[in-house]
Coordinates of C-alpha atoms in Angstrom, one line a residue:
X47 CA 119.3 314.6 56.8
X48 CA 116.5 312.8 54.9
X49 CA 116.9 309.0 54.9
X50 CA 115.7 307.4 51.6
X51 CA 113.0 304.7 51.8
X52 CA 114.3 301.1 51.6
X53 CA 112.6 297.7 52.1
X54 CA 113.5 295.8 55.2
X55 CA 116.2 293.1 54.4
X56 CA 114.0 290.4 55.9
X57 CA 111.2 291.1 53.4
X58 CA 112.1 290.2 49.8
X59 CA 110.4 292.4 47.2
X60 CA 107.9 290.6 45.0
X61 CA 106.1 292.5 42.3
X62 CA 102.3 292.6 42.1
X63 CA 102.5 291.1 38.6
X64 CA 104.4 288.1 39.9
X65 CA 102.0 287.7 42.8
X66 CA 99.0 287.8 40.4
X67 CA 100.7 285.3 38.2
X68 CA 101.3 283.1 41.1
X69 CA 97.7 283.4 42.5
X70 CA 96.1 282.9 39.1
X71 CA 98.1 279.7 38.7
X72 CA 97.3 278.7 42.3
X73 CA 93.5 279.3 41.7
X74 CA 93.6 276.9 38.8
X75 CA 96.0 274.3 40.2
X76 CA 94.3 273.9 43.6
X77 CA 90.9 272.7 42.1
X78 CA 92.8 270.6 39.6
X79 CA 94.9 269.0 42.3
X80 CA 91.8 268.4 44.5
X81 CA 90.0 266.9 41.6
X82 CA 93.1 264.8 40.7
X83 CA 93.6 263.5 44.3
X84 CA 89.9 263.0 44.9
X85 CA 89.3 261.1 41.7
X86 CA 92.4 259.0 42.3
X87 CA 91.6 258.3 45.9
X88 CA 88.0 257.5 45.0
X89 CA 89.1 255.0 42.3
X90 CA 91.5 253.4 44.7
X91 CA 88.8 253.1 47.4
X92 CA 86.4 251.6 44.8
X93 CA 89.0 249.1 43.8
X94 CA 89.9 248.4 47.4
X95 CA 86.2 247.8 48.2
X96 CA 85.8 245.5 45.2
X97 CA 88.8 243.4 46.1
X98 CA 88.0 243.5 49.7
X99 CA 84.5 242.1 49.1
X100 CA 86.0 239.5 46.8
X101 CA 88.6 238.4 49.3
X102 CA 86.0 238.5 52.1
X103 CA 83.7 236.2 50.1
X104 CA 86.5 233.8 49.3
X105 CA 87.5 233.6 53.0
X106 CA 83.9 233.0 54.1
X107 CA 83.4 230.3 51.5
X108 CA 86.7 228.7 52.5
X109 CA 85.6 228.8 56.2
X110 CA 82.3 227.1 55.4
X111 CA 84.0 224.3 53.4
X112 CA 86.6 223.7 56.1
X113 CA 84.0 223.5 58.8
X114 CA 81.8 221.2 56.7
X115 CA 84.8 218.9 56.2
X116 CA 85.6 218.9 59.9
X117 CA 81.9 218.3 60.7
X118 CA 82.0 215.3 58.4
X119 CA 85.0 213.9 60.4
X120 CA 83.0 214.3 63.6
X121 CA 80.2 212.4 62.0
X122 CA 82.6 209.7 60.8
X123 CA 84.0 209.2 64.4
X124 CA 80.4 209.1 65.7
X125 CA 79.1 206.6 63.2
X126 CA 82.3 204.5 63.4
X127 CA 81.9 204.3 67.2
X128 CA 78.2 203.7 67.5
X129 CA 76.8 203.0 64.1
X130 CA 73.5 204.3 62.5
X131 CA 70.4 202.5 61.2
X132 CA 71.0 203.5 57.6
X133 CA 74.5 202.2 57.5
X134 CA 75.0 199.4 55.0
X135 CA 78.1 197.2 55.0
X136 CA 79.2 193.7 55.3
X137 CA 79.2 194.1 59.1
X138 CA 75.9 194.1 60.9
X139 CA 75.0 197.1 63.0
X140 CA 74.4 195.0 66.1
X141 CA 78.1 194.0 66.2
X142 CA 79.5 197.5 66.5
X143 CA 83.0 196.5 65.2
X144 CA 85.0 199.3 66.9
X145 CA 83.4 198.6 70.3
X146 CA 83.9 194.8 69.7
X147 CA 87.6 195.5 69.0
X148 CA 87.9 197.5 72.2
X149 CA 86.4 194.7 74.2
X150 CA 88.3 191.9 72.4
X151 CA 91.4 192.8 70.3
X152 CA 91.2 189.6 68.3
X153 CA 92.4 189.4 64.7
X154 CA 88.8 189.0 63.5
X155 CA 87.5 192.0 65.4
X156 CA 90.6 194.0 64.3
X157 CA 89.9 193.1 60.6
X158 CA 86.2 194.1 60.9
X159 CA 87.0 197.4 62.6
X160 CA 89.8 198.2 60.1
X161 CA 87.5 197.4 57.1
X162 CA 84.8 199.7 58.6
X163 CA 87.3 202.6 59.2
X164 CA 88.9 202.1 55.8
X165 CA 85.6 202.6 54.2
X166 CA 85.2 206.0 55.8
X167 CA 88.8 207.0 55.0
X168 CA 88.1 206.2 51.3
X169 CA 85.0 208.3 51.4
X170 CA 87.1 211.3 52.4
X171 CA 89.7 210.8 49.6
X172 CA 92.2 209.3 52.0
X173 CA 92.7 212.7 53.6
X174 CA 92.3 211.3 57.1
X175 CA 93.8 208.7 59.3
X176 CA 92.0 207.1 62.3
X177 CA 93.6 205.9 65.5
X178 CA 91.7 204.0 68.2
X179 CA 93.4 204.1 71.6
X180 CA 92.2 201.2 73.9
X181 CA 91.7 202.2 77.6
X182 CA 90.6 198.7 78.8
X183 CA 94.0 196.9 78.4
X184 CA 93.5 195.9 74.8
X185 CA 95.4 196.7 71.7
X186 CA 95.3 200.0 69.8
X187 CA 94.2 200.2 66.2
X188 CA 95.9 202.5 63.6
X189 CA 94.4 202.9 60.1
X190 CA 96.7 205.3 58.1
X191 CA 96.6 204.3 54.4
X192 CA 99.0 207.0 53.1
X193 CA 101.8 207.1 55.8
X194 CA 103.8 204.5 57.8
X195 CA 102.7 204.1 61.4
X196 CA 105.0 204.6 64.3
X197 CA 103.9 201.8 66.6
X198 CA 106.3 202.8 69.3
X199 CA 104.5 206.1 69.9
X200 CA 101.6 206.4 72.3
X201 CA 99.8 209.7 73.2
X202 CA 98.7 208.6 76.7
X203 CA 101.4 210.7 78.4
X204 CA 100.7 213.8 76.2
X205 CA 99.0 216.8 77.9
X206 CA 96.3 217.1 75.3
X207 CA 95.4 213.4 75.8
X208 CA 95.2 213.4 79.5
X209 CA 93.5 216.8 79.7
X210 CA 90.8 215.5 77.3
X211 CA 90.3 212.4 79.4
X212 CA 89.9 214.6 82.6
X213 CA 87.4 216.9 80.8
X214 CA 83.7 216.4 80.4
X215 CA 83.9 216.8 76.6
X216 CA 82.7 214.0 74.5
X217 CA 84.4 215.3 71.4
X218 CA 87.0 218.0 70.8
X219 CA 89.0 219.6 67.9
X220 CA 92.7 220.2 68.5
X221 CA 94.5 222.9 66.5
X222 CA 97.3 222.0 64.0
X223 CA 100.0 219.7 65.4
X224 CA 102.5 217.2 64.0
X225 CA 101.0 213.7 63.8
X226 CA 103.6 211.8 65.7
X227 CA 101.7 208.6 65.2
X228 CA 103.2 208.4 61.7
X229 CA 106.8 208.5 60.6
X230 CA 106.3 211.1 57.8
X231 CA 108.1 214.5 57.9
X232 CA 106.0 217.7 58.3
X233 CA 102.9 215.7 58.8
X234 CA 100.8 218.6 60.1
X235 CA 97.3 217.6 61.0
X236 CA 94.1 218.7 62.8
X237 CA 92.8 216.2 65.4
X238 CA 89.2 215.4 66.2
X239 CA 89.0 213.4 69.4
X240 CA 86.0 211.4 70.5
X241 CA 85.5 209.3 73.7
X242 CA 84.0 205.8 73.0
X243 CA 81.6 204.5 75.7
X244 CA 80.2 201.0 76.1
X245 CA 76.7 200.9 74.6
X246 CA 75.5 198.8 77.5
X247 CA 77.0 200.2 80.7
X248 CA 78.4 203.6 79.6
X249 CA 81.9 202.7 80.6
X250 CA 84.7 204.5 78.8
X251 CA 86.4 202.1 76.4
X252 CA 88.8 204.2 74.4
X253 CA 89.5 207.3 72.4
X254 CA 89.2 207.7 68.7
X255 CA 91.5 210.3 67.1
X256 CA 90.7 211.3 63.5
X257 CA 93.9 212.9 62.1
X258 CA 93.0 215.3 59.3
X259 CA 95.9 216.2 57.0
X260 CA 95.9 220.0 56.8
X261 CA 96.6 219.7 53.1
X262 CA 92.8 219.2 52.8
X263 CA 92.5 223.0 53.1
X264 CA 94.5 223.4 49.9
X265 CA 92.4 220.7 48.2
X266 CA 89.2 222.5 49.2
X267 CA 90.6 225.8 47.9
X268 CA 92.0 224.3 44.7
X269 CA 90.1 226.9 42.6
X270 CA 91.8 229.7 44.5
X271 CA 94.7 231.3 42.6
X272 CA 98.3 230.4 43.6
X273 CA 98.9 233.9 45.0
X274 CA 95.8 233.8 47.1
X275 CA 96.6 230.3 48.5
X276 CA 99.9 231.6 49.6
X277 CA 98.2 234.5 51.4
X278 CA 95.6 232.3 53.0
X279 CA 96.2 231.8 56.8
X280 CA 94.1 230.3 59.6
X281 CA 94.8 231.0 63.3
X282 CA 93.5 229.7 66.5
X283 CA 91.9 231.7 69.3
X284 CA 95.3 232.7 70.7
X285 CA 96.5 234.0 67.3
X286 CA 98.8 231.1 66.5
X287 CA 99.0 230.0 62.9
X288 CA 97.4 226.6 62.4
X289 CA 97.5 226.7 58.6
X290 CA 99.5 228.4 55.9
X291 CA 100.8 227.3 52.6
X292 CA 104.3 227.6 54.0
X293 CA 104.3 224.9 56.7
X294 CA 107.3 226.5 58.4
X295 CA 105.0 229.3 59.7
X296 CA 102.6 226.8 61.5
X297 CA 102.8 227.2 65.2
X298 CA 104.1 230.8 65.1
X299 CA 102.1 233.9 66.1
X300 CA 100.4 235.6 63.2
X301 CA 101.6 239.0 64.5
X302 CA 105.2 238.0 63.5
X303 CA 103.9 237.8 59.9
X304 CA 101.6 240.8 60.0
X305 CA 101.3 243.4 62.8
X306 CA 97.5 243.1 63.1
X307 CA 95.5 245.6 65.2
X308 CA 92.7 243.3 66.4
X309 CA 90.7 246.0 68.1
X310 CA 90.3 247.8 64.8
X311 CA 89.3 244.7 63.0
X312 CA 86.7 243.9 65.7
X313 CA 85.3 247.4 65.6
X314 CA 85.3 247.9 61.9
X315 CA 84.4 245.9 58.8
X316 CA 87.0 243.2 59.1
X317 CA 89.5 244.9 56.8
X318 CA 92.7 246.7 57.6
X319 CA 95.7 248.3 55.7
X320 CA 98.9 246.8 57.2
X321 CA 102.5 247.9 56.2
X322 CA 105.1 245.1 56.1
X323 CA 108.6 245.3 54.7
X324 CA 107.9 248.7 53.1
X325 CA 104.7 247.5 51.3
X326 CA 101.0 248.1 52.2
X327 CA 98.7 245.1 52.3
X328 CA 94.9 244.8 52.4
X329 CA 94.2 242.4 55.2
X330 CA 90.9 240.6 55.5
X331 CA 89.7 238.8 58.6
X332 CA 86.9 236.3 58.7
X333 CA 86.0 234.3 61.8
X334 CA 84.7 230.7 61.8
X335 CA 81.2 230.1 63.0
X336 CA 81.7 226.8 64.9
X337 CA 85.3 227.1 65.9
X338 CA 87.2 229.9 67.7
X339 CA 89.4 230.2 64.6
X340 CA 90.0 233.1 62.2
X341 CA 91.0 233.2 58.6
X342 CA 93.2 236.0 57.2
X343 CA 93.8 236.8 53.5
X344 CA 96.0 239.6 52.3
X345 CA 97.2 241.1 49.1
X346 CA 99.5 244.1 48.2
X347 CA 97.7 247.4 47.7
X348 CA 100.0 248.2 44.7
X349 CA 98.3 245.4 42.7
X350 CA 95.1 247.6 42.7
X351 CA 96.9 250.6 41.1
X352 CA 97.1 249.1 37.6
X353 CA 93.5 250.0 36.8
X354 CA 94.0 253.6 37.9
X355 CA 96.8 254.4 35.5
X356 CA 94.5 255.4 32.7
X357 CA 92.6 257.8 34.9
X358 CA 95.9 259.3 36.2
X359 CA 97.0 260.0 32.6
X360 CA 93.8 261.8 31.8
X361 CA 94.0 263.9 34.9
X362 CA 97.6 264.9 34.0
X363 CA 96.4 266.1 30.5
X364 CA 93.7 268.2 32.0
X365 CA 96.1 269.7 34.5
X366 CA 98.6 270.7 31.8
X367 CA 95.9 272.4 29.6
X368 CA 94.5 274.4 32.6
X369 CA 98.0 275.4 33.6
X370 CA 98.7 276.9 30.1
X371 CA 95.4 278.7 30.2
X372 CA 96.1 280.1 33.6
X373 CA 99.5 281.3 32.6
X374 CA 98.3 283.3 29.5
X375 CA 95.3 284.9 31.3
X376 CA 97.4 285.9 34.4
X377 CA 100.0 287.7 32.2
X378 CA 97.3 289.7 30.5
X379 CA 95.4 290.6 33.8
X380 CA 98.6 291.5 35.7
X381 CA 99.7 294.0 33.0
X382 CA 96.2 295.5 32.9
X383 CA 96.2 296.1 36.7
X384 CA 99.8 296.9 37.5
X385 CA 100.2 300.0 35.1
X386 CA 98.3 302.4 37.4
X387 CA 100.0 300.8 40.4
X388 CA 103.4 301.7 39.0
X389 CA 102.3 305.3 38.5
X390 CA 101.1 305.4 42.1
X391 CA 104.5 304.1 43.3
X392 CA 106.2 307.0 41.4
X393 CA 103.9 309.5 43.1
X394 CA 104.9 308.0 46.5
X395 CA 108.5 308.4 45.6
X396 CA 107.9 312.1 45.0
X397 CA 106.1 312.5 48.4
X398 CA 109.1 310.7 50.0
X399 CA 111.3 313.3 48.5
X400 CA 109.2 316.1 50.1
X401 CA 107.2 317.0 47.0
X402 CA 103.6 317.0 48.3
X403 CA 101.9 319.2 45.6
X404 CA 101.1 318.8 41.9
X405 CA 101.4 315.0 41.8
X406 CA 100.9 313.3 38.3
X407 CA 97.3 312.0 37.9
X408 CA 96.8 308.2 38.0
X409 CA 94.3 307.3 35.3
X410 CA 92.2 304.4 36.6
X411 CA 88.4 304.1 37.2
X412 CA 88.6 301.2 39.7
X413 CA 89.8 300.8 43.3
X414 CA 93.3 301.8 42.3
X415 CA 92.1 305.2 41.1
X416 CA 90.2 305.7 44.4
X417 CA 93.4 304.8 46.3
X418 CA 95.4 307.3 44.2
X419 CA 92.9 310.0 44.9
X420 CA 93.0 309.2 48.7
X421 CA 96.8 309.3 48.5
X422 CA 96.8 312.8 47.0
X423 CA 94.5 313.9 49.8
X424 CA 96.8 312.2 52.4
X425 CA 99.9 313.9 51.0
X426 CA 98.2 317.3 51.4
X427 CA 97.3 316.4 55.0
X428 CA 100.8 315.1 55.6
X429 CA 102.2 318.5 54.6
X430 CA 100.0 320.2 57.2
X431 CA 101.0 317.6 59.8
X432 CA 104.7 318.2 59.2
X433 CA 104.2 321.9 59.7
X434 CA 102.2 321.2 62.9
X435 CA 105.0 319.0 64.3
X436 CA 107.5 321.8 64.0
X437 CA 105.2 324.0 66.1
X438 CA 104.6 321.3 68.7
X439 CA 108.3 320.5 69.1
X440 CA 108.9 324.1 70.2
X441 CA 106.0 323.9 72.7
X442 CA 107.4 320.6 74.1
X443 CA 110.8 322.3 74.8
X444 CA 109.0 325.1 76.7
X445 CA 107.0 322.5 78.7
X446 CA 110.1 320.6 79.7
X447 CA 111.7 323.8 81.0
X448 CA 108.6 324.5 83.1
X449 CA 108.7 320.9 84.5
X450 CA 112.3 321.4 85.6
X451 CA 111.4 324.6 87.3
X452 CA 108.5 322.9 89.1
X453 CA 111.0 320.5 90.7
X454 CA 112.5 323.3 92.8
X455 CA 109.6 323.1 95.3
X456 CA 110.0 319.4 96.3
X457 CA 113.8 319.8 96.6
X458 CA 113.3 322.9 98.8
X459 CA 110.9 320.8 101.0
X460 CA 113.5 317.9 101.2
X461 CA 116.2 320.3 102.2
X462 CA 114.0 322.0 104.8
X463 CA 113.1 318.6 106.4
X464 CA 116.7 317.6 106.4
X465 CA 117.5 320.8 108.3
X466 CA 114.7 320.0 110.9
X467 CA 116.1 316.5 111.2
X468 CA 119.6 317.9 111.8
X469 CA 118.4 320.3 114.5
X470 CA 116.4 317.4 116.2
X471 CA 119.5 315.3 116.2
X472 CA 121.5 318.0 117.8
X473 CA 118.8 318.3 120.5
X474 CA 118.6 314.5 120.9
X475 CA 114.9 314.4 120.0
X476 CA 114.9 310.8 118.7
X477 CA 111.2 310.6 117.9
X478 CA 111.4 313.8 115.8
X479 CA 114.5 312.4 114.0
X480 CA 112.7 309.1 113.4
X481 CA 109.5 310.7 112.1
X482 CA 111.4 313.3 110.0
X483 CA 113.5 310.6 108.4
X484 CA 110.5 308.4 107.6
X485 CA 108.6 311.5 106.2
X486 CA 111.5 312.4 103.9
X487 CA 111.7 308.8 102.6
X488 CA 107.9 308.8 102.0
X489 CA 108.0 312.2 100.2
X490 CA 110.9 311.1 98.0
X491 CA 109.1 307.8 97.1
X492 CA 105.8 309.5 96.3
X493 CA 107.5 312.3 94.3
X494 CA 109.2 309.9 91.9
X495 CA 107.5 309.9 88.5
X496 CA 109.8 307.7 86.5
X497 CA 107.6 304.6 86.8
X498 CA 104.0 303.8 87.7
X499 CA 104.9 300.2 88.6
X500 CA 107.3 299.4 91.5
X501 CA 108.6 296.1 93.0
X502 CA 106.7 294.9 96.0
X503 CA 109.9 295.3 98.0
X504 CA 110.0 299.0 97.4
X505 CA 106.3 299.4 98.3
X506 CA 106.8 297.5 101.6
X507 CA 109.8 299.8 102.4
X508 CA 107.5 302.8 101.9
X509 CA 104.9 301.1 104.2
X510 CA 107.6 300.7 106.9
X511 CA 108.3 304.4 106.8
X512 CA 104.6 305.1 107.1
X513 CA 104.3 302.7 110.1
X514 CA 107.2 304.4 111.8
X515 CA 105.2 307.7 111.7
X516 CA 102.0 306.1 112.9
X517 CA 103.7 304.3 115.8
X518 CA 105.0 307.6 117.1
X519 CA 101.5 309.1 116.7
X520 CA 99.8 306.3 118.5
X521 CA 102.5 305.8 121.1
X522 CA 103.7 302.4 119.9
X523 CA 100.2 300.8 120.2
X524 CA 100.5 299.3 116.7
X525 CA 102.2 296.1 116.1
X526 CA 103.2 295.4 112.4
X527 CA 104.3 292.2 110.6
X528 CA 105.0 291.6 106.9
X529 CA 105.8 288.3 105.1
X530 CA 106.6 287.8 101.4
X531 CA 106.7 284.3 99.8
X532 CA 109.7 283.3 97.8
X533 CA 110.8 285.6 95.0
X534 CA 107.6 287.6 94.9
X535 CA 109.3 290.6 96.4
X536 CA 110.5 291.6 92.9
X537 CA 107.1 291.3 91.3
X538 CA 105.9 294.8 90.2
X539 CA 102.6 296.3 91.4
X540 CA 100.9 299.7 90.9
X541 CA 102.7 302.4 93.0
X542 CA 101.0 303.4 96.3
X543 CA 98.5 300.5 96.1
X544 CA 99.1 299.0 99.5
X545 CA 99.4 302.2 101.7
X546 CA 95.7 303.2 101.3
X547 CA 94.7 299.8 102.6
X548 CA 97.1 300.1 105.5
X549 CA 95.9 303.7 106.2
X550 CA 92.3 302.5 106.1
X551 CA 93.1 299.7 108.6
X552 CA 94.8 302.1 111.0
X553 CA 92.3 305.0 111.0
X554 CA 89.1 302.9 110.8
X555 CA 90.2 299.7 112.6
X556 CA 92.9 299.8 115.2
X557 CA 93.5 303.5 116.0
X558 CA 91.5 303.3 119.2
X559 CA 92.8 300.0 120.4
X560 CA 95.6 299.4 122.9
X561 CA 96.9 296.2 121.2
X562 CA 96.4 296.9 117.5
X563 CA 97.8 294.3 115.2
X564 CA 98.4 294.9 111.4
X565 CA 99.9 292.3 109.0
X566 CA 100.8 292.2 105.3
X567 CA 101.2 288.8 103.5
X568 CA 102.3 288.4 99.9
X569 CA 101.6 284.8 98.6
X570 CA 101.0 282.9 95.4
X571 CA 97.5 282.0 94.4
X572 CA 98.0 279.2 91.9
X573 CA 100.6 279.4 89.2
X574 CA 99.6 282.7 87.6
X575 CA 98.3 285.0 90.4
X576 CA 99.5 286.5 93.7
X577 CA 97.6 288.0 96.6
X578 CA 98.5 290.9 98.9
X579 CA 96.6 290.5 102.1
X580 CA 96.2 293.4 104.6
X581 CA 94.7 292.2 107.8
X582 CA 93.9 293.9 111.1
X583 CA 92.2 293.0 114.4
X584 CA 90.3 296.2 114.7
X585 CA 86.6 297.1 115.1
X586 CA 85.6 295.7 111.8
X587 CA 82.7 297.0 109.6
X588 CA 79.0 296.8 110.1
X589 CA 76.8 294.9 107.6
X590 CA 75.6 298.2 106.2
X591 CA 79.1 299.6 105.7
X592 CA 80.3 296.4 104.1
X593 CA 77.4 296.4 101.6
X594 CA 78.0 300.0 100.7
X595 CA 81.7 299.4 100.1
X596 CA 81.0 296.3 98.0
X597 CA 78.5 298.3 95.9
X598 CA 81.2 301.0 95.3
X599 CA 83.8 298.3 94.4
X600 CA 81.3 296.9 91.9
X601 CA 81.1 300.3 90.2
X602 CA 78.0 301.8 91.7
X603 CA 79.9 304.9 92.6
X604 CA 83.1 306.5 91.5
X605 CA 85.5 307.9 94.0
X606 CA 88.7 310.0 93.6
X607 CA 91.6 310.2 96.0
X608 CA 93.9 307.3 96.9
X609 CA 91.5 305.2 99.0
X610 CA 90.3 301.6 98.6
X611 CA 88.1 302.4 95.7
X612 CA 91.0 304.2 93.9
X613 CA 93.3 301.2 94.4
X614 CA 90.6 298.8 93.1
X615 CA 90.0 300.9 90.0
X616 CA 93.7 301.3 89.2
X617 CA 94.2 297.6 89.4
X618 CA 91.2 296.9 87.2
X619 CA 92.4 299.4 84.5
X620 CA 95.9 297.9 84.5
X621 CA 95.2 294.2 84.6
X622 CA 91.5 293.7 83.7
X623 CA 88.2 292.7 85.2
X624 CA 89.2 289.5 87.1
X625 CA 91.6 291.4 89.3
X626 CA 91.2 294.1 92.0
X627 CA 90.4 294.5 95.7
X628 CA 88.2 292.2 97.7
X629 CA 87.5 292.2 101.5
X630 CA 85.8 290.4 104.4
X631 CA 84.8 292.1 107.6
X632 CA 82.3 291.8 110.5
X633 CA 81.8 293.9 113.6
X634 CA 84.4 293.2 116.3
X635 CA 86.3 290.7 114.1
X636 CA 88.6 293.1 112.2
X637 CA 88.9 293.3 108.4
X638 CA 90.9 291.5 105.7
X639 CA 91.5 293.3 102.4
X640 CA 93.0 291.3 99.5
X641 CA 94.6 292.7 96.3
X642 CA 94.8 290.1 93.5
X643 CA 97.0 290.7 90.5
X644 CA 98.7 288.4 87.9
X645 CA 102.2 287.2 88.2
X646 CA 104.3 288.4 85.3
X647 CA 107.8 288.1 84.1
X648 CA 109.4 291.6 84.2
X649 CA 110.6 291.0 80.6
X650 CA 106.9 290.9 79.5
X651 CA 106.1 294.5 80.4
X652 CA 102.7 295.8 81.2

């Protein structure tokens, strides 16, 4: 019964017309999408670069102004402690008011020192306070014009104060901290410390602490927009925030505010895109030159998208126009091409129904016309092929009958050998029984034609039958051992691939010895290969014989039969060039033959 042609359920039918329509649209849309995406990304990158450069310039300028301000405070502490020749005031340079106060904390000296320090504070717009801590049993001096002083507080027990005294530093900047010398709340300051030494003997007299209100950073950046000021952060060398417009963040790790990847900033251009709370930010990093501090400024990426809206609208207009053009052109082209294809499909239906002759002509002067012509020729050849198959089916039946008849001879031989074995049993000829039983098993194994691959277990069983016969022949002078690793016994190998190596070892190696030893080992060689090693303690091979055999294994000569060369060639044909038979032998040292094949799952097949 003829089965009608149907499409497989897993493959949905899609007409050529629809495919052409789809691919025409795709051919237009892909370039448009690429142009759209490329233009949009390029514009965004351009805006990012522009704003990145702007933010980077702002942070660099801010760093310069901050360091200039801090450098001025250092100069103030230096001049206030030791004076300079160009200093003009009511106090003469020779008196050194601060040093005089440290030597003698009298009211006069205190007033002179206070007047001097107040002049410097006024020069810095009252953004600083100055504290002089006496280390020679005198009084301390506090000049803080904007905030009430806490006279009960002394820093002498603070770690930063004692560590500074123990160090060799003359001056030092301390990161942001609360100024506990005053009673104001949230009085975050940056300290500049300076040791004051006696001008005459170099003795340490005291420490001057210039407390700089961190609000000076906002004053320096007063031209910066409010949004940028809120996104302006300064950190110390350990990543702790020492300035932010939100004072509650001071003293906290900057990573809690932004997950910065410092290694990328160090290796790149100082910019990074960071995602925080579902929004992407451009993050700019700029290090200070004189301090181990860093400035970060960040802004949302979405603020850059406003200027790209116009370009996006233009790109959408172009995409719609091209889509309409592609739709119209694809409909026309698909109709033009699919008409002869439909006629060809009708001809195929006729051939499927068994009508091979007089097919309707397909009128087309392109590749479809050529394909139709070839199909007509193929249908004629198909008719001849069908007729030939009928003839060959009859011949196949006759061949199977002849094959069944040919099996009569092996069965006759089995029955005859069984009769010999029975007679030997009756006559108690144990050796004849043993040899006949082994020979029957070998013949039955070699006569099986159902599979060219067998488990190693079956091949070794065949070898055992062979060894039984050889032991009888050589009067039990052959000792045999076999060992199979793990589950390798079920791995399949080419049938009759081990026996030729065993036969070769017996006839050419240990046949003439009184204590012949033959062993077979099956082991893994790595994760993907196994080796079958046939080893004997026989006479071995001369250098000339070894060289000749290696040449033949390499393909210099071809050899029939079932010998070593035959086994090597069968393994090569079945598994490929890396596999086959190798050997090592020398005179008087026996021989070792190794078959290397891949380990395969039996489900994989060969």
